[in-house]
XYZ file of C-alpha atoms in Angstrom:
249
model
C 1.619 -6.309 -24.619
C 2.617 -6.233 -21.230
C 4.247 -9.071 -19.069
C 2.921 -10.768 -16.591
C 3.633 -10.703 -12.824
C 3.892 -13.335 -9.991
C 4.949 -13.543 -6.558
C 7.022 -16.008 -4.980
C 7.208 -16.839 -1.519
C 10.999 -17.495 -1.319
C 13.973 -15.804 -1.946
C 15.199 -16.011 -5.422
C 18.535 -17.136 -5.451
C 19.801 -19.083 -8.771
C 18.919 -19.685 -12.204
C 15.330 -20.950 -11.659
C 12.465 -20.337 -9.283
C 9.130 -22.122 -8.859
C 5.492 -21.010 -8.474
C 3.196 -22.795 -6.869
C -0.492 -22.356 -5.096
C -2.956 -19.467 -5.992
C 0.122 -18.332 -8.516
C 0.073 -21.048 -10.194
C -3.430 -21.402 -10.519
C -3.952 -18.081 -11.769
C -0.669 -18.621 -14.362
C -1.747 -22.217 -15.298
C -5.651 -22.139 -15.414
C -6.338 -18.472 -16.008
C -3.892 -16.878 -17.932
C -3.210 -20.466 -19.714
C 0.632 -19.739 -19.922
C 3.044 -22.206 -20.929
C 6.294 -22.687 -21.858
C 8.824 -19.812 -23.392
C 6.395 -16.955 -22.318
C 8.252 -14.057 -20.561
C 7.278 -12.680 -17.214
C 8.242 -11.211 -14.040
C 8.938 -12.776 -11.027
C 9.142 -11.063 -7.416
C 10.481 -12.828 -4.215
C 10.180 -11.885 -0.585
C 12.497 -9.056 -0.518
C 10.870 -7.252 -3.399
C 13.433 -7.989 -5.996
C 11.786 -8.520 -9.676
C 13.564 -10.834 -11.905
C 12.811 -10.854 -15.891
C 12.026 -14.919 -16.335
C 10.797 -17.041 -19.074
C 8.488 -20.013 -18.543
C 10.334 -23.273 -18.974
C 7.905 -26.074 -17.808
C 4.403 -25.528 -16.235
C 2.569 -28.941 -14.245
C -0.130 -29.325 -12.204
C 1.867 -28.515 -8.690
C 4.293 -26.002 -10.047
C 5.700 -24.776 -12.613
C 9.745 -23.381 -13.081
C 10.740 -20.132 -14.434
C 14.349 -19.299 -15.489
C 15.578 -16.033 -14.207
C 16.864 -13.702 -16.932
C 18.109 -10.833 -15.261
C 17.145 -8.630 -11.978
C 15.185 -5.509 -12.890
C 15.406 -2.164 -11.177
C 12.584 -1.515 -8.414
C 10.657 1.614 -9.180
C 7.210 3.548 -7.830
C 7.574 2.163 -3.967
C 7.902 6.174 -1.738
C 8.643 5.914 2.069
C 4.449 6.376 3.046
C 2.707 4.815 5.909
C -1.202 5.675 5.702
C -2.755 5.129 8.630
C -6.349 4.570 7.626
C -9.667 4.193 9.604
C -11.097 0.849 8.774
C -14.134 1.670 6.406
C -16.640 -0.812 5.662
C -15.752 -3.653 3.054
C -15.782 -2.431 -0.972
C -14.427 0.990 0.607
C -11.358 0.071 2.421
C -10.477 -2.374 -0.283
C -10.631 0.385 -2.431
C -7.829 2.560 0.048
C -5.991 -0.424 -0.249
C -5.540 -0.938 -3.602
C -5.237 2.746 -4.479
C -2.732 3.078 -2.042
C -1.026 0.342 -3.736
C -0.818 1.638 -6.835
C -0.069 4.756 -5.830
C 3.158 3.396 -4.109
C 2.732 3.299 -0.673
C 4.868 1.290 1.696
C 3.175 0.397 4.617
C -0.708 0.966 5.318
C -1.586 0.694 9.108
C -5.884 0.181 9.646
C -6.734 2.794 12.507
C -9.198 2.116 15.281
C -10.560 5.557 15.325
C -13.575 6.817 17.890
C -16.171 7.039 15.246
C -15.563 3.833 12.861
C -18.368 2.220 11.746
C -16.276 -1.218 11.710
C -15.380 -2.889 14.431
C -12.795 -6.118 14.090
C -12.514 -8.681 17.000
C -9.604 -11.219 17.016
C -11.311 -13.653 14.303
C -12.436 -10.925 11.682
C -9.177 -9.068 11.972
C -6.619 -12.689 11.116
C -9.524 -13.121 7.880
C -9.568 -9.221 7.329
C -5.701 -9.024 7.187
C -5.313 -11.759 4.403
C -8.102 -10.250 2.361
C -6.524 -7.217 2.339
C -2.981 -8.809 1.746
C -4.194 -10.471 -1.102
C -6.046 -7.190 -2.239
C -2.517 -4.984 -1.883
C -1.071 -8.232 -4.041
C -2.890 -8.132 -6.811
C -2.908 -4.326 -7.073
C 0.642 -4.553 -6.768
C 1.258 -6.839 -9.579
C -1.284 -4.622 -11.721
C 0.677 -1.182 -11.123
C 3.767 -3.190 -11.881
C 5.573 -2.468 -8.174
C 8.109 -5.396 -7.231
C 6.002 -6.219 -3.649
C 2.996 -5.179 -2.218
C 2.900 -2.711 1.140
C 3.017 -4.176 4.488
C -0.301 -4.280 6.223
C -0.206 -3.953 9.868
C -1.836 -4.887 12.570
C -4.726 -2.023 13.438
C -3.428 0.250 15.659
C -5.783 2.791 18.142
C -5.170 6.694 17.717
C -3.227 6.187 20.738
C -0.959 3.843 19.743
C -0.914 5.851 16.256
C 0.401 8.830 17.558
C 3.242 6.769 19.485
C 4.745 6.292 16.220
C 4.527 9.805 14.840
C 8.516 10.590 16.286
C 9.521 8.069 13.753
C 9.016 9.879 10.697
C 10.103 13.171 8.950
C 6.491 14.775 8.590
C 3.231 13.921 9.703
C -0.069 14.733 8.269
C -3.606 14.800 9.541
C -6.202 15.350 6.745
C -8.872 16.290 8.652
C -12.488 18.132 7.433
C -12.324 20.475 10.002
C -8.823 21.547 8.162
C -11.268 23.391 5.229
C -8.414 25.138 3.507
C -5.975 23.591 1.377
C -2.722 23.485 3.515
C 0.405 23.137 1.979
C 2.615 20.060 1.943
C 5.698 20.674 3.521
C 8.636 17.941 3.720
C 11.888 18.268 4.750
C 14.486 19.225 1.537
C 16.001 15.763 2.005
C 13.361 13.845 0.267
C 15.724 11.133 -0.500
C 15.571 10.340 3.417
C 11.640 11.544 4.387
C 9.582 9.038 5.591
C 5.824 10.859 5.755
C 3.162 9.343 8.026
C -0.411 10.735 6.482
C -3.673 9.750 8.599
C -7.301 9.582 7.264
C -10.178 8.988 9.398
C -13.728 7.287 9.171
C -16.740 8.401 7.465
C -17.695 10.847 10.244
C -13.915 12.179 10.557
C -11.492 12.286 13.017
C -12.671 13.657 16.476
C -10.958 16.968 17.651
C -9.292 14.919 20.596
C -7.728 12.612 18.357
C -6.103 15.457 16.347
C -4.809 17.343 19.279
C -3.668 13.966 20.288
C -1.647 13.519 17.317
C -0.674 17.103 16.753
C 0.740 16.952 20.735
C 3.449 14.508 19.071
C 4.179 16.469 16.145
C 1.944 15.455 13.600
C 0.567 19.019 11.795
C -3.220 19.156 10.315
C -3.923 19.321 6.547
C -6.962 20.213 4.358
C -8.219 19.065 0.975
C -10.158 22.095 0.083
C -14.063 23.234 1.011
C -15.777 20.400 0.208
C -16.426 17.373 2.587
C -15.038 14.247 0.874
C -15.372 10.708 1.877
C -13.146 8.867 3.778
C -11.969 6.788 0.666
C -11.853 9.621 -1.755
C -9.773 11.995 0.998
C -7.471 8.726 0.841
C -6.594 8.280 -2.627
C -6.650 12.573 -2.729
C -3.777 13.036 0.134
C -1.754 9.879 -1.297
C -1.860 11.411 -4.748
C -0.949 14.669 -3.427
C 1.973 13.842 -0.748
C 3.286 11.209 -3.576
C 3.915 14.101 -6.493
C 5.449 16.493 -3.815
C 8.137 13.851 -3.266
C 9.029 12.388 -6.346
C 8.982 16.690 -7.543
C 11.314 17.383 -4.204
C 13.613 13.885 -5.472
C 13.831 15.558 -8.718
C 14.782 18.908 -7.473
C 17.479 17.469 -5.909
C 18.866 16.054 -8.780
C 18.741 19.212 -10.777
């Protein structure tokens, strides 16, 4: 049977912790936990703790830590991907998620569908927070991925210095080009960027290229934009944890 997991918003520090708000509701009401069941507890720095229920109420209820548990699944990924239209990005999001993705950046590319002013993007963002949560706790990773702000292609390809590789998957890219990282892995951080549902547009690739970002392919056939996602994750994810374990052979 497996455990349980919750998220705390504060450090965990000593021998007990509390949960409280949607946490609690979803421990108290939902799962209809109660005292001496075992579960998992992860604070703001992404620490999981091994607790066991001690008394649940209707504000909160306190957990006493067991023991600190090692952090496993999280690689050193930022997708940037172009905001897709509800049930579709949430998908990305939670894929990426489980597939252990750090930090996922929404892109403002040329040809999205979406388009977020100031109020959608504040309600967007904690959607999408909560989405990476949950996903999170499911896939058993001690703290979601950060979600950033959305970023233009521009301000995308600023950012491309800071990391080790750089891939575009792009549809125009029709064969499948080989992922290349740096024999480091231990120290790679990989960027990978997806576009919308009609693609990328040639000047944003040469944009990003121009700063060192290299063009990928996932085969002949045109996939969507949430499918190409979850495909290039998948595929950059194996190549490091098979470079990681290389290195320790």
């Amino acid at each position: 049977m497996s455990v349980h997991r919750f998220v705390v918003s504060h450090p965990v520090t000593g021998a007990r912790t509390l949960i409280s708000g949607s946490e609690l509701h979803h421990l108290r009401s939902v799962l209809r936990l109660g005292p001496g069941d075992h579960l998992v507890v992860s604070d703001p720095s992404g620490t999981q703790f091994a607790a066991v229920l001690e008394t649940v109420r209707a504000e909160e209820a306190t957990a006493r830590i067991i023991a600190p548990l090692q952090s496993r699944g999280v690689q050193p990924i930022t997708l940037f991907q172009a905001i897709l239209k509800g049930p579709k990005m949430e998908l990305v999001l939670q894929k990426a998620t489980e597939l252990g993705v750090a930090e996922i950046v929404p892109l403002e590319a040329e040809r999205n569908v979406v388009r977020l002013d100031g109020q959608k993007v504040e309600a967007k963002l904690e959607r999408w927070k909560r989405i990476a949560i949950e996903a999170s706790k499911q896939s058993g990773r001690a703290s979601p991925p950060a979600i950033g702000l959305p970023v233009t292609p521009r301000e995308a390809a600023s950012r491309v210095a800071g990391f080790d590789t750089a891939l575009v998957f792009w549809e125009e890219a029709r064969e499948v080009a080989p992922v290349r990282l740096p024999q480091e892995t231990a120290a790679v951080r990989v960027a990978v960027f997806i576009g919308p549902e009609g693609g990328l547009t040639s000047a944003e690739v040469e944009m990003l290229e121009s700063r060192g970002a290299t063009r990928a392919g996932l085969g002949p056939l045109t996939l969507r934009s949430e499918t190409a996602a979850i495909a290039a994750l998948a595929i950059v994810a194996y190549e490091m944890r098979r470079g990681e374990a290389t290195a320790r052979a």
